[in-house]
Amino acid sequence: MTYYKLLFLIFFSFLTGFSQKSQQAILIEQRVDSLLSQMTVSEKVGQLVLYSGSWDVTGPPSDLGNQKKLDNIKKGKVGAMLNVTSVAGAKKLQKAVLDHSRLKIPLLFGYDLIHGFKTIFPIPLAETASWDLEAIQNSAGITAREATASGINWAFGPMVDISRDARWGRVMEGAGEDPFLGSKVAVARVQGFQGKDLSDPHTLAACVKHFAAYGFAEAGRDYNTVSIGAYELFNTVLPPFKAAVDAGVASVMSAFNELDGIPTSAHKELLTGILKEKWNWDGFIVSDWGSIVELILHGYAKDQKEAAYRAINAGNDMDMEGRVYEKHLETLITENKVAIQLLDDAVKRILRVKFKLGLFDDPYRYLNEKREQSEIYTQENLEAAEDMALKSIVLLQNKNNILPISKKVTSIAVIGPLAADKDTPLGNWRGKAEKESAISLLEGIQEILPKSTKISYAKGVHLGLGERSFTNELTLNRTDDNGIEEAVALAKNAEIVVLVIGEEAFQSGEGRSQVSIELTNPQKKLFEAVQKVNKNLVVVLMNGRPLAIPDVAEKAPAILEAWHLGSRSGNAIARILFGAYNPSGKLPVSFPRHIGQVPLYYNTKSTGRPANAQGMVFWSHYTDERNAPLFPFGHGLCYTSFTYSNFKISKETFSKKEKITASVKLTNTGKVAGKEVVQLYIQDLFGSLTRPIKELKGFELVTLNPGESKIVSFIIDEKLLQFYTANKKWEAEPGDFKVYIGGSSYTDLVQKFRLTDL
Ligand code: BGC
């Protein structure tokens, strides 16, 4: 930008009353341009290089040692680091840049902030079950405060991949199966990380990932091929990314997968066409770990040079641990194979974020030892994690109101491989958490019950065997059922049994796909044996993905879904078991009856043969299992009961210029105060493309005292009815719709309306 152009823009901004923010943006542009004009090609390439400190590794490490990395940092050949997680470590590297490099461009320090830094919050799938956007934003805000106190200024999160496949281990990292809920949660997390002002040292730059369609890996196998079409891409996959972009997310991470023949890390239409051009977004794109060099293994580039060429041409701005930009970009520029404008654009995008973070004003802004000592893992943060855990728990089943358990209970048997486990609740992406630092459920129960209560404990069976680590394969116990007898003896003599089963922390997460989503055989045996001797049985599930547990659902009167809930897991679960907190979570994913139903999701299409045809086989079904899930999306019970009545819409026919209201009266008909997530679903009956049988379009959290009622209303307008149509644009098509309101996606409270053009 020339000096005169800048003056004009500033003058114009005063005249038109531009906000302070826009003026700041103009000044940043000017500073970016001025710096860029001083940079050599080699320095420009340096900004596109992201190294991992080899201390904490979250992917296969590159062949470069720490000393060589440090040398390159000093030469200004590195723009960002990941996995450097202490103020001292980050300071050393930032100082190396400032003391030795010519232009002293500060480093970004990135880290995976998935569900906490040191204070661990529930896994993202669990947090989503709260449907509580404020709480989710708060959780991300606390994580940002802890991480920035440790020198981090860039979060690799939120992960916003929609997925409908419980086999895929990374469902634990996302917001579940629904794009509407997923979009709201994406925005809450971005706002939690980035706050109102990126230059505030308690906030950091967010990075939504993985762009795009990574959650649709064939057969649920991580990193696998994706071949969905435009309908699914635009209507299901992209909405959370678009919402994050609209919320001002600073960066986006490309994905490992290919999409219909093109690896997404070199997908020009996705990265440049949609993200940068159509969405007019000015942040930067970072590859996933090594995903540019992996173009070779995909069979999309014959060597590293071609991989660099393809990725930069597609619009991928930064190379994470792939080392192909640092090796080949300069040559590609010299050979005129890559236009310098392309390199400049990438550099500008990265510098822009560094300026916004305030790093040029003070490169040590995030490097404060005092904060590191006082702002991490505080009592206050742990309490917030407990509060989030309470909100994330879902009561799946409660026959005969066996829950809550009276605190007057005289004897209780706490059984199961996860009952005393202090590590599993920390989940998979546990940041800097200390091993074994979670409160186990056994500890939580011991804390909440009077000392006089007889609490007995038996593990029953082992679940994981040997090493538990982020990087290595976990071995599961599939045969040894030695402890069952002891557990049964305790169960027999207790007034009530709490059986804690499910999945280890490292059963879900990256690289942890499974063909089975059932309990391990020893756990199944344990369950069968225990339920035979004591029908007063509460099953607490800990897991990072939906589980297929039809037998448990048939035989256990109560099931509490407790995911991997973080540092204060045991306290939160115990408070719910004993009625100190009324559960309010609702499932953000469908729970299948059988793995064979996967992918399973509520917002499915009708097909041409949706219903049983006169007793014949010619309809879309399985001959050996029902179509329905075991527990549907949006399902969750509580200790009171709610009734829905007076469901009304304000007008049955309305035009695209108007809006209508759908309202319902919600009454707490039970005996205790409770919170309900009131859900609005819409079905577009006919379209230029076939439409799902129901789509979530709104929700509200309502807390009511016993006997209290509230009218809950939702506005329906043209915008809410839009989808990516056969015209290849977002629009609402005139026609007939059904609208549903209720406490889960299985609600049948329905009204109809018609949308007209005029
Ligand atoms: C994951 C990303 C993560 C990156 C850096 C990759 O393996 O797919 O989600 O941000 O590693 O740790």
JSON list of C-alpha atoms in Angstrom, two decimals, residues 533-631:
[
{"chain": "A", "resi": 533, "resn": "VAL", "atom": "CA", "xyz": [-26.63, -60.75, 41.50]},
{"chain": "A", "resi": 534, "resn": "ASN", "atom": "CA", "xyz": [-27.80, -57.19, 42.07]},
{"chain": "A", "resi": 535, "resn": "LYS", "atom": "CA", "xyz": [-30.54, -55.46, 40.09]},
{"chain": "A", "resi": 536, "resn": "ASN", "atom": "CA", "xyz": [-29.90, -52.21, 41.91]},
{"chain": "A", "resi": 537, "resn": "LEU", "atom": "CA", "xyz": [-27.34, -51.31, 39.32]},
{"chain": "A", "resi": 538, "resn": "VAL", "atom": "CA", "xyz": [-26.10, -48.03, 37.92]},
{"chain": "A", "resi": 539, "resn": "VAL", "atom": "CA", "xyz": [-23.76, -48.21, 34.96]},
{"chain": "A", "resi": 540, "resn": "VAL", "atom": "CA", "xyz": [-21.42, -45.26, 34.53]},
{"chain": "A", "resi": 541, "resn": "LEU", "atom": "CA", "xyz": [-19.88, -45.14, 31.07]},
{"chain": "A", "resi": 542, "resn": "MET", "atom": "CA", "xyz": [-16.57, -43.46, 30.32]},
{"chain": "A", "resi": 543, "resn": "ASN", "atom": "CA", "xyz": [-15.82, -43.26, 26.63]},
{"chain": "A", "resi": 544, "resn": "GLY", "atom": "CA", "xyz": [-14.67, -41.01, 23.82]},
{"chain": "A", "resi": 545, "resn": "ARG", "atom": "CA", "xyz": [-17.03, -42.28, 21.15]},
{"chain": "A", "resi": 546, "resn": "PRO", "atom": "CA", "xyz": [-20.61, -43.60, 21.00]},
{"chain": "A", "resi": 547, "resn": "LEU", "atom": "CA", "xyz": [-20.73, -47.20, 22.20]},
{"chain": "A", "resi": 548, "resn": "ALA", "atom": "CA", "xyz": [-23.03, -49.99, 21.05]},
{"chain": "A", "resi": 549, "resn": "ILE", "atom": "CA", "xyz": [-24.35, -51.38, 24.34]},
{"chain": "A", "resi": 550, "resn": "PRO", "atom": "CA", "xyz": [-27.82, -52.85, 23.71]},
{"chain": "A", "resi": 551, "resn": "ASP", "atom": "CA", "xyz": [-27.40, -55.52, 26.42]},
{"chain": "A", "resi": 552, "resn": "VAL", "atom": "CA", "xyz": [-26.47, -52.96, 29.03]},
{"chain": "A", "resi": 553, "resn": "ALA", "atom": "CA", "xyz": [-29.46, -50.85, 28.02]},
{"chain": "A", "resi": 554, "resn": "GLU", "atom": "CA", "xyz": [-31.73, -53.86, 28.33]},
{"chain": "A", "resi": 555, "resn": "LYS", "atom": "CA", "xyz": [-30.55, -55.05, 31.72]},
{"chain": "A", "resi": 556, "resn": "ALA", "atom": "CA", "xyz": [-29.19, -52.06, 33.66]},
{"chain": "A", "resi": 557, "resn": "PRO", "atom": "CA", "xyz": [-31.88, -49.82, 35.10]},
{"chain": "A", "resi": 558, "resn": "ALA", "atom": "CA", "xyz": [-29.69, -46.71, 35.00]},
{"chain": "A", "resi": 559, "resn": "ILE", "atom": "CA", "xyz": [-26.94, -45.58, 32.63]},
{"chain": "A", "resi": 560, "resn": "LEU", "atom": "CA", "xyz": [-24.99, -42.39, 33.08]},
{"chain": "A", "resi": 561, "resn": "GLU", "atom": "CA", "xyz": [-22.81, -41.22, 30.18]},
{"chain": "A", "resi": 562, "resn": "ALA", "atom": "CA", "xyz": [-19.71, -39.71, 31.78]},
{"chain": "A", "resi": 563, "resn": "TRP", "atom": "CA", "xyz": [-17.35, -39.52, 28.76]},
{"chain": "A", "resi": 564, "resn": "HIS", "atom": "CA", "xyz": [-13.81, -38.48, 29.69]},
{"chain": "A", "resi": 565, "resn": "LEU", "atom": "CA", "xyz": [-14.61, -35.54, 31.89]},
{"chain": "A", "resi": 566, "resn": "GLY", "atom": "CA", "xyz": [-11.23, -34.12, 32.89]},
{"chain": "A", "resi": 567, "resn": "SER", "atom": "CA", "xyz": [-9.48, -33.18, 36.12]},
{"chain": "A", "resi": 568, "resn": "ARG", "atom": "CA", "xyz": [-12.56, -33.18, 38.33]},
{"chain": "A", "resi": 569, "resn": "SER", "atom": "CA", "xyz": [-14.40, -36.07, 36.74]},
{"chain": "A", "resi": 570, "resn": "GLY", "atom": "CA", "xyz": [-15.05, -38.05, 39.92]},
{"chain": "A", "resi": 571, "resn": "ASN", "atom": "CA", "xyz": [-16.47, -35.11, 41.85]},
{"chain": "A", "resi": 572, "resn": "ALA", "atom": "CA", "xyz": [-18.88, -34.21, 39.07]},
{"chain": "A", "resi": 573, "resn": "ILE", "atom": "CA", "xyz": [-20.14, -37.76, 38.53]},
{"chain": "A", "resi": 574, "resn": "ALA", "atom": "CA", "xyz": [-20.59, -38.33, 42.27]},
{"chain": "A", "resi": 575, "resn": "ARG", "atom": "CA", "xyz": [-22.58, -35.12, 42.63]},
{"chain": "A", "resi": 576, "resn": "ILE", "atom": "CA", "xyz": [-24.95, -36.32, 39.94]},
{"chain": "A", "resi": 577, "resn": "LEU", "atom": "CA", "xyz": [-25.21, -39.88, 41.26]},
{"chain": "A", "resi": 578, "resn": "PHE", "atom": "CA", "xyz": [-26.25, -38.59, 44.67]},
{"chain": "A", "resi": 579, "resn": "GLY", "atom": "CA", "xyz": [-28.61, -35.88, 43.45]},
{"chain": "A", "resi": 580, "resn": "ALA", "atom": "CA", "xyz": [-26.52, -32.83, 44.35]},
{"chain": "A", "resi": 581, "resn": "TYR", "atom": "CA", "xyz": [-26.82, -31.78, 40.71]},
{"chain": "A", "resi": 582, "resn": "ASN", "atom": "CA", "xyz": [-29.62, -32.50, 38.26]},
{"chain": "A", "resi": 583, "resn": "PRO", "atom": "CA", "xyz": [-28.19, -33.78, 34.96]},
{"chain": "A", "resi": 584, "resn": "SER", "atom": "CA", "xyz": [-29.11, -31.83, 31.84]},
{"chain": "A", "resi": 585, "resn": "GLY", "atom": "CA", "xyz": [-26.80, -33.05, 29.06]},
{"chain": "A", "resi": 586, "resn": "LYS", "atom": "CA", "xyz": [-28.15, -34.23, 25.70]},
{"chain": "A", "resi": 587, "resn": "LEU", "atom": "CA", "xyz": [-26.33, -36.44, 23.22]},
{"chain": "A", "resi": 588, "resn": "PRO", "atom": "CA", "xyz": [-24.54, -34.64, 20.37]},
{"chain": "A", "resi": 589, "resn": "VAL", "atom": "CA", "xyz": [-24.24, -37.98, 18.56]},
{"chain": "A", "resi": 590, "resn": "SER", "atom": "CA", "xyz": [-26.50, -40.95, 17.97]},
{"chain": "A", "resi": 591, "resn": "PHE", "atom": "CA", "xyz": [-25.60, -44.11, 19.87]},
{"chain": "A", "resi": 592, "resn": "PRO", "atom": "CA", "xyz": [-25.92, -47.11, 17.53]},
{"chain": "A", "resi": 593, "resn": "ARG", "atom": "CA", "xyz": [-27.38, -50.44, 18.54]},
{"chain": "A", "resi": 594, "resn": "HIS", "atom": "CA", "xyz": [-24.79, -52.20, 16.40]},
{"chain": "A", "resi": 595, "resn": "ILE", "atom": "CA", "xyz": [-21.59, -51.24, 14.60]},
{"chain": "A", "resi": 596, "resn": "GLY", "atom": "CA", "xyz": [-23.20, -52.35, 11.33]},
{"chain": "A", "resi": 597, "resn": "GLN", "atom": "CA", "xyz": [-25.52, -49.32, 11.43]},
{"chain": "A", "resi": 598, "resn": "VAL", "atom": "CA", "xyz": [-22.61, -46.89, 11.24]},
{"chain": "A", "resi": 599, "resn": "PRO", "atom": "CA", "xyz": [-22.57, -44.21, 9.85]},
{"chain": "A", "resi": 600, "resn": "LEU", "atom": "CA", "xyz": [-25.69, -43.44, 11.82]},
{"chain": "A", "resi": 601, "resn": "TYR", "atom": "CA", "xyz": [-27.13, -39.96, 12.28]},
{"chain": "A", "resi": 602, "resn": "TYR", "atom": "CA", "xyz": [-30.52, -38.42, 12.93]},
{"chain": "A", "resi": 603, "resn": "ASN", "atom": "CA", "xyz": [-30.51, -35.98, 10.01]},
{"chain": "A", "resi": 604, "resn": "THR", "atom": "CA", "xyz": [-30.57, -38.73, 7.44]},
{"chain": "A", "resi": 605, "resn": "LYS", "atom": "CA", "xyz": [-32.43, -38.72, 4.10]},
{"chain": "A", "resi": 606, "resn": "SER", "atom": "CA", "xyz": [-35.75, -40.46, 3.56]},
{"chain": "A", "resi": 607, "resn": "THR", "atom": "CA", "xyz": [-34.72, -42.76, 0.64]},
{"chain": "A", "resi": 608, "resn": "GLY", "atom": "CA", "xyz": [-37.36, -43.91, -1.84]},
{"chain": "A", "resi": 609, "resn": "ARG", "atom": "CA", "xyz": [-38.33, -46.77, 0.44]},
{"chain": "A", "resi": 610, "resn": "PRO", "atom": "CA", "xyz": [-38.39, -45.51, 3.99]},
{"chain": "A", "resi": 611, "resn": "ALA", "atom": "CA", "xyz": [-41.20, -47.68, 5.38]},
{"chain": "A", "resi": 612, "resn": "ASN", "atom": "CA", "xyz": [-42.19, -51.30, 5.72]},
{"chain": "A", "resi": 613, "resn": "ALA", "atom": "CA", "xyz": [-43.94, -52.30, 2.49]},
{"chain": "A", "resi": 614, "resn": "GLN", "atom": "CA", "xyz": [-46.82, -54.66, 3.31]},
{"chain": "A", "resi": 615, "resn": "GLY", "atom": "CA", "xyz": [-44.68, -57.05, 5.23]},
{"chain": "A", "resi": 616, "resn": "MET", "atom": "CA", "xyz": [-42.27, -57.55, 2.34]},
{"chain": "A", "resi": 617, "resn": "VAL", "atom": "CA", "xyz": [-38.54, -57.01, 2.41]},
{"chain": "A", "resi": 618, "resn": "PHE", "atom": "CA", "xyz": [-38.49, -54.20, -0.14]},
{"chain": "A", "resi": 619, "resn": "TRP", "atom": "CA", "xyz": [-37.70, -51.27, 2.09]},
{"chain": "A", "resi": 620, "resn": "SER", "atom": "CA", "xyz": [-34.54, -49.65, 3.40]},
{"chain": "A", "resi": 621, "resn": "HIS", "atom": "CA", "xyz": [-33.75, -51.68, 6.49]},
{"chain": "A", "resi": 622, "resn": "TYR", "atom": "CA", "xyz": [-31.63, -54.45, 7.99]},
{"chain": "A", "resi": 623, "resn": "THR", "atom": "CA", "xyz": [-33.09, -57.90, 8.34]},
{"chain": "A", "resi": 624, "resn": "ASP", "atom": "CA", "xyz": [-31.17, -58.50, 11.58]},
{"chain": "A", "resi": 625, "resn": "GLU", "atom": "CA", "xyz": [-31.34, -55.15, 13.38]},
{"chain": "A", "resi": 626, "resn": "ARG", "atom": "CA", "xyz": [-33.59, -52.13, 13.70]},
{"chain": "A", "resi": 627, "resn": "ASN", "atom": "CA", "xyz": [-32.78, -48.91, 11.86]},
{"chain": "A", "resi": 628, "resn": "ALA", "atom": "CA", "xyz": [-33.21, -46.81, 14.98]},
{"chain": "A", "resi": 629, "resn": "PRO", "atom": "CA", "xyz": [-30.30, -45.91, 17.24]},
{"chain": "A", "resi": 630, "resn": "LEU", "atom": "CA", "xyz": [-30.11, -47.15, 20.80]},
{"chain": "A", "resi": 631, "resn": "PHE", "atom": "CA", "xyz": [-30.13, -43.53, 22.04]}
]
